[in-house]
Every structure is written in C-alpha cells, then in structure tokens.
PDB file of C-alpha atoms in Angstrom:
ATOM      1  CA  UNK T   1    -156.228  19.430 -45.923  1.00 63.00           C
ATOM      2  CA  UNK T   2    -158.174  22.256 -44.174  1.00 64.00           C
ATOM      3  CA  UNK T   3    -160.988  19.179 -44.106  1.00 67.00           C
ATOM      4  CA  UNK T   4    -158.527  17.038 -42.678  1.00 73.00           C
ATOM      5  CA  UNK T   5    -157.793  19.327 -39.803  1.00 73.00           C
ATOM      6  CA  UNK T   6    -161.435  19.888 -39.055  1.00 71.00           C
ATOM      7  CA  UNK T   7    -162.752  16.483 -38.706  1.00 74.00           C
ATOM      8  CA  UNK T   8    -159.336  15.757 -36.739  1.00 66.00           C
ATOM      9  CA  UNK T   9    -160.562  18.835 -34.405  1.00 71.00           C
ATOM     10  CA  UNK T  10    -164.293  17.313 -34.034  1.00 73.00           C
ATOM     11  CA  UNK T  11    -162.977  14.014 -33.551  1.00 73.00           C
ATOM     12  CA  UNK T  12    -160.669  15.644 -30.432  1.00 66.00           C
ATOM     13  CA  UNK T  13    -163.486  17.443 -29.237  1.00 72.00           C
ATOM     14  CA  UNK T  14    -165.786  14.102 -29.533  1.00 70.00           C
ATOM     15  CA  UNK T  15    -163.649  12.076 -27.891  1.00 69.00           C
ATOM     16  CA  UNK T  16    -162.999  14.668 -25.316  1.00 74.00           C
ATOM     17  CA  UNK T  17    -166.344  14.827 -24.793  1.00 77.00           C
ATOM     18  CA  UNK T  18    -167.318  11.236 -24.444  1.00 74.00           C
ATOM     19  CA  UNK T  19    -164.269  10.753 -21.708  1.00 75.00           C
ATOM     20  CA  UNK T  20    -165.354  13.636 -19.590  1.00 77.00           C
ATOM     21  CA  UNK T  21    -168.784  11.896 -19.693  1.00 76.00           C
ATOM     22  CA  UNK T  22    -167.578   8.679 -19.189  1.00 75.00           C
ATOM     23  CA  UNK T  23    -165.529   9.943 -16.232  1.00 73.00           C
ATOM     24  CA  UNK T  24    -168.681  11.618 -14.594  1.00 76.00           C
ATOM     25  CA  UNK T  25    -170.911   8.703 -15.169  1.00 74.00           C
ATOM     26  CA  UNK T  26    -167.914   6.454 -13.155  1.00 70.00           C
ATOM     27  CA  UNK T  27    -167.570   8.929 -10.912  1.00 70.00           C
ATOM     28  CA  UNK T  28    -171.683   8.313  -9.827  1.00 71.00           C
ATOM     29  CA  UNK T  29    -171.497   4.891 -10.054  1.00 66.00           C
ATOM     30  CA  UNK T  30    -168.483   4.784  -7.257  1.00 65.00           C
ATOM     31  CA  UNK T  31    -169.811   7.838  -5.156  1.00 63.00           C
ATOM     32  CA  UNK T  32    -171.064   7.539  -1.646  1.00 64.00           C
ATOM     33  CA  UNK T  33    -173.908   9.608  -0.901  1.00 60.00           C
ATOM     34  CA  UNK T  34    -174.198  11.293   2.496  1.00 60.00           C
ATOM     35  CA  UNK T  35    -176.778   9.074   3.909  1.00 60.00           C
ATOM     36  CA  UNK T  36    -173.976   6.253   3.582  1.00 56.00           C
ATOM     37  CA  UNK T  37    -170.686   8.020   4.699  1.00 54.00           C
ATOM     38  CA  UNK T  38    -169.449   7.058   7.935  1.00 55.00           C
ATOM     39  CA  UNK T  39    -169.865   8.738  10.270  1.00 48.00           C
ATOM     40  CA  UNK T  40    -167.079   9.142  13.529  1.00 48.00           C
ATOM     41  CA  UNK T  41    -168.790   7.336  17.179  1.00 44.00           C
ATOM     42  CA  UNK T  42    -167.517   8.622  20.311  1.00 49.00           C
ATOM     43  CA  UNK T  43    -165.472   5.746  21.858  1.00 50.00           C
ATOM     44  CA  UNK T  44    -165.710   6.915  25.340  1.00 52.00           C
ATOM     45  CA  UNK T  45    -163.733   5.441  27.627  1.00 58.00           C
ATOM     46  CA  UNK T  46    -160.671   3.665  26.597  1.00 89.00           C
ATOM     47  CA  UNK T  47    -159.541  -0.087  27.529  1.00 91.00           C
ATOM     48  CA  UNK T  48    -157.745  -0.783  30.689  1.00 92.00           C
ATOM     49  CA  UNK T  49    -158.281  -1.452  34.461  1.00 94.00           C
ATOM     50  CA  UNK T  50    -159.690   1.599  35.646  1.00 93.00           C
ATOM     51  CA  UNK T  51    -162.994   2.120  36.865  1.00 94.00           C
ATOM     52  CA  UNK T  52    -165.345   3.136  33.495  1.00 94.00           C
ATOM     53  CA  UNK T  53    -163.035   1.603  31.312  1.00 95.00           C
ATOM     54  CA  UNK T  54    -163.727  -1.264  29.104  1.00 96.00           C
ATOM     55  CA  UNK T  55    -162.229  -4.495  30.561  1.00 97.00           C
ATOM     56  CA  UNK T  56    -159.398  -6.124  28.126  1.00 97.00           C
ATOM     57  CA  UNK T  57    -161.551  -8.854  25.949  1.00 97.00           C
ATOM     58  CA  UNK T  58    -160.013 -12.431  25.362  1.00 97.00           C
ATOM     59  CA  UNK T  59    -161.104 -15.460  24.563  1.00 97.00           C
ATOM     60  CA  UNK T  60    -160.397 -18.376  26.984  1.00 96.00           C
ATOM     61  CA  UNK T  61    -161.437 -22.301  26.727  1.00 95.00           C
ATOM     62  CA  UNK T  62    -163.510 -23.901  29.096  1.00 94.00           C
ATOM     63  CA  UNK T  63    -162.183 -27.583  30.003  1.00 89.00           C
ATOM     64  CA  UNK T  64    -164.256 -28.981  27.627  1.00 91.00           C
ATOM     65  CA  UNK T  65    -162.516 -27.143  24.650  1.00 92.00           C
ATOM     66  CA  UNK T  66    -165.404 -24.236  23.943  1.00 95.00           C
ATOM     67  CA  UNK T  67    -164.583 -20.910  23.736  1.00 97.00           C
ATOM     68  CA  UNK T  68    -165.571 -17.893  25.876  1.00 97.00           C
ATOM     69  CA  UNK T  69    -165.160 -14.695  24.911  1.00 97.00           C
ATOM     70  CA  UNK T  70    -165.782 -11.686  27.547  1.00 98.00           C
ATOM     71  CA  UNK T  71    -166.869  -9.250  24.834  1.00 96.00           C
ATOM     72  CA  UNK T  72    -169.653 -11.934  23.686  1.00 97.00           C
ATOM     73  CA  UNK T  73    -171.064 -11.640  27.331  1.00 97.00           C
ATOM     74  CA  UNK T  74    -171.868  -7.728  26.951  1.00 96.00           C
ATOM     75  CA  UNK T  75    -175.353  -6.949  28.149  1.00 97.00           C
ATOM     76  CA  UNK T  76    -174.753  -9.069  31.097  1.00 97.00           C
ATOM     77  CA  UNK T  77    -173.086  -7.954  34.522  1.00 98.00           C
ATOM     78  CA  UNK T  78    -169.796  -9.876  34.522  1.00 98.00           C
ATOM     79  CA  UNK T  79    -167.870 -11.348  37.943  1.00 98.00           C
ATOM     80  CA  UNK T  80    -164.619 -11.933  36.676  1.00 98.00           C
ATOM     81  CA  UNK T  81    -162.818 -14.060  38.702  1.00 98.00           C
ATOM     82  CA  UNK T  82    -158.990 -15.349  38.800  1.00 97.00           C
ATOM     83  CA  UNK T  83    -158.462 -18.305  41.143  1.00 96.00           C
ATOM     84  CA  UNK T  84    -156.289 -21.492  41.231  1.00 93.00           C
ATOM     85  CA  UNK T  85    -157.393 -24.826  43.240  1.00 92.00           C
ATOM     86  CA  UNK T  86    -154.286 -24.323  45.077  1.00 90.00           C
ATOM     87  CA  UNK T  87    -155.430 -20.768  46.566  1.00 93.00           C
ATOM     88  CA  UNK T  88    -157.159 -21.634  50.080  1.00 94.00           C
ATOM     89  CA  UNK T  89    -158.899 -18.404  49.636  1.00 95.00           C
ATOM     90  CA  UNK T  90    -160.146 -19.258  46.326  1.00 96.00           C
ATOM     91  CA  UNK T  91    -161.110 -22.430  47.471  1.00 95.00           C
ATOM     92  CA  UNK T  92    -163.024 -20.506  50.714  1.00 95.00           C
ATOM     93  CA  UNK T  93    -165.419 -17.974  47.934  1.00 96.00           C
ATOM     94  CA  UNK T  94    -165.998 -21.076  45.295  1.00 97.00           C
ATOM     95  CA  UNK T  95    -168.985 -22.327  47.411  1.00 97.00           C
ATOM     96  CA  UNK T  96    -170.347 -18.479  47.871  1.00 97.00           C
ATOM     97  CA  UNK T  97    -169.728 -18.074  43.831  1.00 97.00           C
ATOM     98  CA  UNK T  98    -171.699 -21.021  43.235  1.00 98.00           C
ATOM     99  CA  UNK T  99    -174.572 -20.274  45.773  1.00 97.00           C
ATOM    100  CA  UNK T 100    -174.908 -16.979  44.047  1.00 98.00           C
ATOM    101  CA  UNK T 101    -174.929 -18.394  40.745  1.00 98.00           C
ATOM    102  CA  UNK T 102    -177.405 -20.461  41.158  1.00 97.00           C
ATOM    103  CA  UNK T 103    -179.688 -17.723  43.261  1.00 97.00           C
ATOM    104  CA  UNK T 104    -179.430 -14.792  41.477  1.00 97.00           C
ATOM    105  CA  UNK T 105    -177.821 -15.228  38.065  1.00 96.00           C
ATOM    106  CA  UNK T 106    -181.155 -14.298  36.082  1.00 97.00           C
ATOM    107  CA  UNK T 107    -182.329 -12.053  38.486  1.00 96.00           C
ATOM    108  CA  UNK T 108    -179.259  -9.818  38.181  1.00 97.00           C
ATOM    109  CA  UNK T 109    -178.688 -10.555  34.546  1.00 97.00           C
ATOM    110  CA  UNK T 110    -175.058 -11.803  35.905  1.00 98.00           C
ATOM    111  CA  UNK T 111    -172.492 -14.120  34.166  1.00 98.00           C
ATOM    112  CA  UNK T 112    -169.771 -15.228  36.128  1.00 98.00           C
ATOM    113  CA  UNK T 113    -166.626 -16.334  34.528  1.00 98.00           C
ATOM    114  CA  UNK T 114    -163.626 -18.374  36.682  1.00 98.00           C
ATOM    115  CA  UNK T 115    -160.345 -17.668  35.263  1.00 97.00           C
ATOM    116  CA  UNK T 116    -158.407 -20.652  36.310  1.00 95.00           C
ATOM    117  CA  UNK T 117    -154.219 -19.961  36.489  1.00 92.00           C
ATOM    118  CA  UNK T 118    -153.542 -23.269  35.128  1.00 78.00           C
ATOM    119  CA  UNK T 119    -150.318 -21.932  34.499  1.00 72.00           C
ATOM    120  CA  UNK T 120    -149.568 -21.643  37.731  1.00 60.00           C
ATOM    121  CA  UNK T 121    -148.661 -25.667  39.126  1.00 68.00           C
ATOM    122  CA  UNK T 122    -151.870 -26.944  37.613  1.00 72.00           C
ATOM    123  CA  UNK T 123    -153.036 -29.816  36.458  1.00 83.00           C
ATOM    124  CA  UNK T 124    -156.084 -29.769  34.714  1.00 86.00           C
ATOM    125  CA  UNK T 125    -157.288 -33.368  36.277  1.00 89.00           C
ATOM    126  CA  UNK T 126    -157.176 -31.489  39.310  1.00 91.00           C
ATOM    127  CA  UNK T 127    -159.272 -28.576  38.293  1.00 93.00           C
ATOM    128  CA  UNK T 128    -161.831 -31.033  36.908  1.00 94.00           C
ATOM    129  CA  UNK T 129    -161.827 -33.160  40.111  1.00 95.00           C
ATOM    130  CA  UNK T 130    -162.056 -29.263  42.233  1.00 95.00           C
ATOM    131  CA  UNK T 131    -164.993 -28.216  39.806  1.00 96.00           C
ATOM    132  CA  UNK T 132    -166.625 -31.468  40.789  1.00 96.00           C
ATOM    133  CA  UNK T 133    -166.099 -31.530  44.680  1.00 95.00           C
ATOM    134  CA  UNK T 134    -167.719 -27.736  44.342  1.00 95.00           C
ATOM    135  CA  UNK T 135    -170.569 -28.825  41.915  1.00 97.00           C
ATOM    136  CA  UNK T 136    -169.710 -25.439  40.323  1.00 97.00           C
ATOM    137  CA  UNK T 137    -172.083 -25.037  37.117  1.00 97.00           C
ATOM    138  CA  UNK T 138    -170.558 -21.160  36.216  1.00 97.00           C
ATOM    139  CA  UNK T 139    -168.003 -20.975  33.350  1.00 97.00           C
ATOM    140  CA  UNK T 140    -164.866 -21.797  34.299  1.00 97.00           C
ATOM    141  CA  UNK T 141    -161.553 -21.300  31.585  1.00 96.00           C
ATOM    142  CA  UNK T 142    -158.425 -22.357  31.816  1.00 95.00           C
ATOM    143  CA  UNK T 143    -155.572 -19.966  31.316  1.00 93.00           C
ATOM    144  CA  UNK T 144    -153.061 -22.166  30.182  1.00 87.00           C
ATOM    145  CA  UNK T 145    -150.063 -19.314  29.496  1.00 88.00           C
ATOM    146  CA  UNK T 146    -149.666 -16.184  31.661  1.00 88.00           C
ATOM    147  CA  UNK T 147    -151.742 -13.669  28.918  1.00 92.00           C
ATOM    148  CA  UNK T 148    -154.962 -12.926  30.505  1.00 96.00           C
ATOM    149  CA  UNK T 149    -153.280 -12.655  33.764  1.00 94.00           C
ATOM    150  CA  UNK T 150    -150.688 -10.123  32.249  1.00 94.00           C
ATOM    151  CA  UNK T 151    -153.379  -8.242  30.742  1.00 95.00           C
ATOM    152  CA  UNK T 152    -155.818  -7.835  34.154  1.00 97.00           C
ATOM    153  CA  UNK T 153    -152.434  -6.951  36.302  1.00 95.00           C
ATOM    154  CA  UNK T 154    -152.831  -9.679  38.465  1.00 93.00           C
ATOM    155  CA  UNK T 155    -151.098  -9.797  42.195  1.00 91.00           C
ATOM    156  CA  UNK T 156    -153.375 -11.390  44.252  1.00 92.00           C
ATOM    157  CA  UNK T 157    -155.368 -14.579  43.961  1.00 95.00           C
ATOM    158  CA  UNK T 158    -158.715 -14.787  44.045  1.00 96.00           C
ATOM    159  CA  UNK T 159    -159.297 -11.212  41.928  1.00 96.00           C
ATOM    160  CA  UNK T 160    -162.357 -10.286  40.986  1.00 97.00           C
ATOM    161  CA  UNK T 161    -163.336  -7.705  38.532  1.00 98.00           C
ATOM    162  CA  UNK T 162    -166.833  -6.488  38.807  1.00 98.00           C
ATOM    163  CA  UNK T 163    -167.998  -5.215  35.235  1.00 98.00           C
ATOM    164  CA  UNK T 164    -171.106  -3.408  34.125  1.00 97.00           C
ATOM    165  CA  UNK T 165    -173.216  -4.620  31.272  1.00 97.00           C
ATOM    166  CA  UNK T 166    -171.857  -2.466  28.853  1.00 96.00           C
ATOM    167  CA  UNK T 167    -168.663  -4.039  29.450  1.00 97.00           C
ATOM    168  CA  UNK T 168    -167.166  -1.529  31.743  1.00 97.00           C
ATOM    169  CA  UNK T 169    -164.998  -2.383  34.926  1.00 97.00           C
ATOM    170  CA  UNK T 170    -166.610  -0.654  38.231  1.00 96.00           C
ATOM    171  CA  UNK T 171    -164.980  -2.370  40.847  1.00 96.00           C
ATOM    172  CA  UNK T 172    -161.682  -4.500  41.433  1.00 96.00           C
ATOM    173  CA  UNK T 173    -161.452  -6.829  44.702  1.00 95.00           C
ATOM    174  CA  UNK T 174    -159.011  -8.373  45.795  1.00 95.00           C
ATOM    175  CA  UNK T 175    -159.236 -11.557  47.999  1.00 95.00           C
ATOM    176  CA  UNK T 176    -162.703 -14.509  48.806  1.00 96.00           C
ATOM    177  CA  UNK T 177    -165.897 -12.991  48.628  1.00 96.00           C
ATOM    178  CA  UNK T 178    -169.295 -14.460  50.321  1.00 96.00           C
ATOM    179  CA  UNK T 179    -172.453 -14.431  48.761  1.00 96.00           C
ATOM    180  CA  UNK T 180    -173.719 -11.376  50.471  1.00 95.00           C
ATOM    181  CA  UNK T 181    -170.887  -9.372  49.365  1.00 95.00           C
ATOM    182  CA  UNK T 182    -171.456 -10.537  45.700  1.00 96.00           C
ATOM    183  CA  UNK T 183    -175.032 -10.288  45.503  1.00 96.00           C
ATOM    184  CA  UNK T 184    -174.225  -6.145  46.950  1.00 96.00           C
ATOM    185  CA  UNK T 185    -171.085  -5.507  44.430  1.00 96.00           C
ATOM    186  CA  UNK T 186    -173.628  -6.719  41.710  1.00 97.00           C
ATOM    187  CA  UNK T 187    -176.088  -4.937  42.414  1.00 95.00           C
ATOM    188  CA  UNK T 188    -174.543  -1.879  42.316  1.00 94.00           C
ATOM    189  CA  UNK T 189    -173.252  -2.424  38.223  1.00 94.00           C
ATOM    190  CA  UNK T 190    -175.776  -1.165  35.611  1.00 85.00           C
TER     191      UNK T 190
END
C-alpha cells in the first residue's frame, strides 16, 4: 500500500511537472516580444473644421460611378470645394478652378475636388451638361443626400476648404475665388 501511495505521489508530481512545462512552453509560443508590442502614436490634432485639424474623410462618387475618397488624396494639397450649378457664384469661380487646374496642379502637388449639392434641386443631366459647358477636367462628386454637407458645416455656397498635404484644414473661404487667389491660398499649405 505504502508502494501504492508513492508511485501515486510521483505520478502527481510528474504530471504536475509536465503541465507547468507545458504551460510555459504555450506561454512562449503566444508571447509578444517587445520589439513587436504596440506601441501608442501621438494623434495630434483631432478631426473637425478648425484650422490644424484633420478634415472629416468620406467617400463620394464621381458621375461616372468611381469613388473618391479625401483620405486617399493625402500627400496632396486639397481645394475642397462645395458648389451647385444653380449658385451664380459657383458658376463665376468654375472657370478660375479649372484654369488653375490645369496650370498649376503638378506644380503645387494640388488635387481639387468639386463637391456638387445634388441634393439641393439637382439634376444630374444638368451637372453633366454644366461640367461640359466649363470643360472642367478636376474631380467632381455628387453628394446625392445632405452627409458631407452636414459634416463640413456648410452655410454658404461655393465653400472651399483649403487642406494641407497631411490632410489638415488651414483655411475655410467662403464665396468664388479667381485663379490668383487660389494659386496664393495654395501656396501657402505645406
């Protein structure tokens, strides 16, 4: 019996053992080592409308049914531009936005992106037929419920939001810009 008890205590012990090892050995396998924790990044500046803050992201379609996405444009200066065909303003800067496009979007590393209010009495026919009286060749979406418009605090048509390449608003105007007064406002974004 005494031999009983003793190989029942080795076996315990054994078994013991082996399960503590096992346990370590999972314990490796599983472990992160410090060169692979995460580590915490300073997010800076929050999102909003504010001048160093990161501009609201969305994704809008152009009329042909692509997608743009704002955030995809980082590295790029951004004119970001809300304007309906409606908008005699609007349709005063569209010639100046196209001008400028065509002059000095590779020069100044510039995207410009026309946020169209189609919610807003359009028809898309008519933005089509506007695009083509303009010969406008810059990205143009169509905001076809009142999100995007929500999200920039919109008030005034044509808005433009001037943002930096690291996706950072710097300046918000409101009402037409010429092509002078684009080429400066870009000029001064990083």
């Amino acid at each position: 019996m005494k031999k009983n008890i003793g190989i029942v205590i080795i076996l315990v012990l054994v078994v013991t053992m082996l399960s503590t090892y096992i346990k370590k050995e999972l314990d490796k396998s599983t472990a992160i080592s410090s060169e692979e924790l995460g580590t915490e990044i300073e997010l800076g500046e929050e999102i909003g409308l504010e001048k160093g803050q990161f501009a609201p992201d969305f994704t809008l379609y152009n009329i042909q049914g692509e997608p743009v996405t704002l955030s995809d444009l980082r590295g790029k200066k951004v004119v970001l531009n809300f304007w309906a065909t409606w908008c005699p303003p609007c349709e005063a800067e569209m010639p100046h936005m196209q001008k400028y496009y065509e002059k000095y979007r590779e020069t100044d590393n510039v995207e410009i992106v026309g946020v169209n209010v189609t919610y807003h009495r359009e028809k898309i026919e008519r933005v089509e037929q506007f695009l083509k009286s303009y010969d406008i060749t810059f990205p143009i979406v169509l905001e076809l419920e009142e999100t995007v418009s929500r999200q920039y605090e919109l008030l005034t048509l044509p808005s433009t939001f001037m943002i930096d390449a690291e996706g950072k608003i710097q300046k918000t105007i409101v009402g037409p810009l010429d092509l002078d007064t684009l080429r400066e406002n870009v000029t001064q974004l990083n």
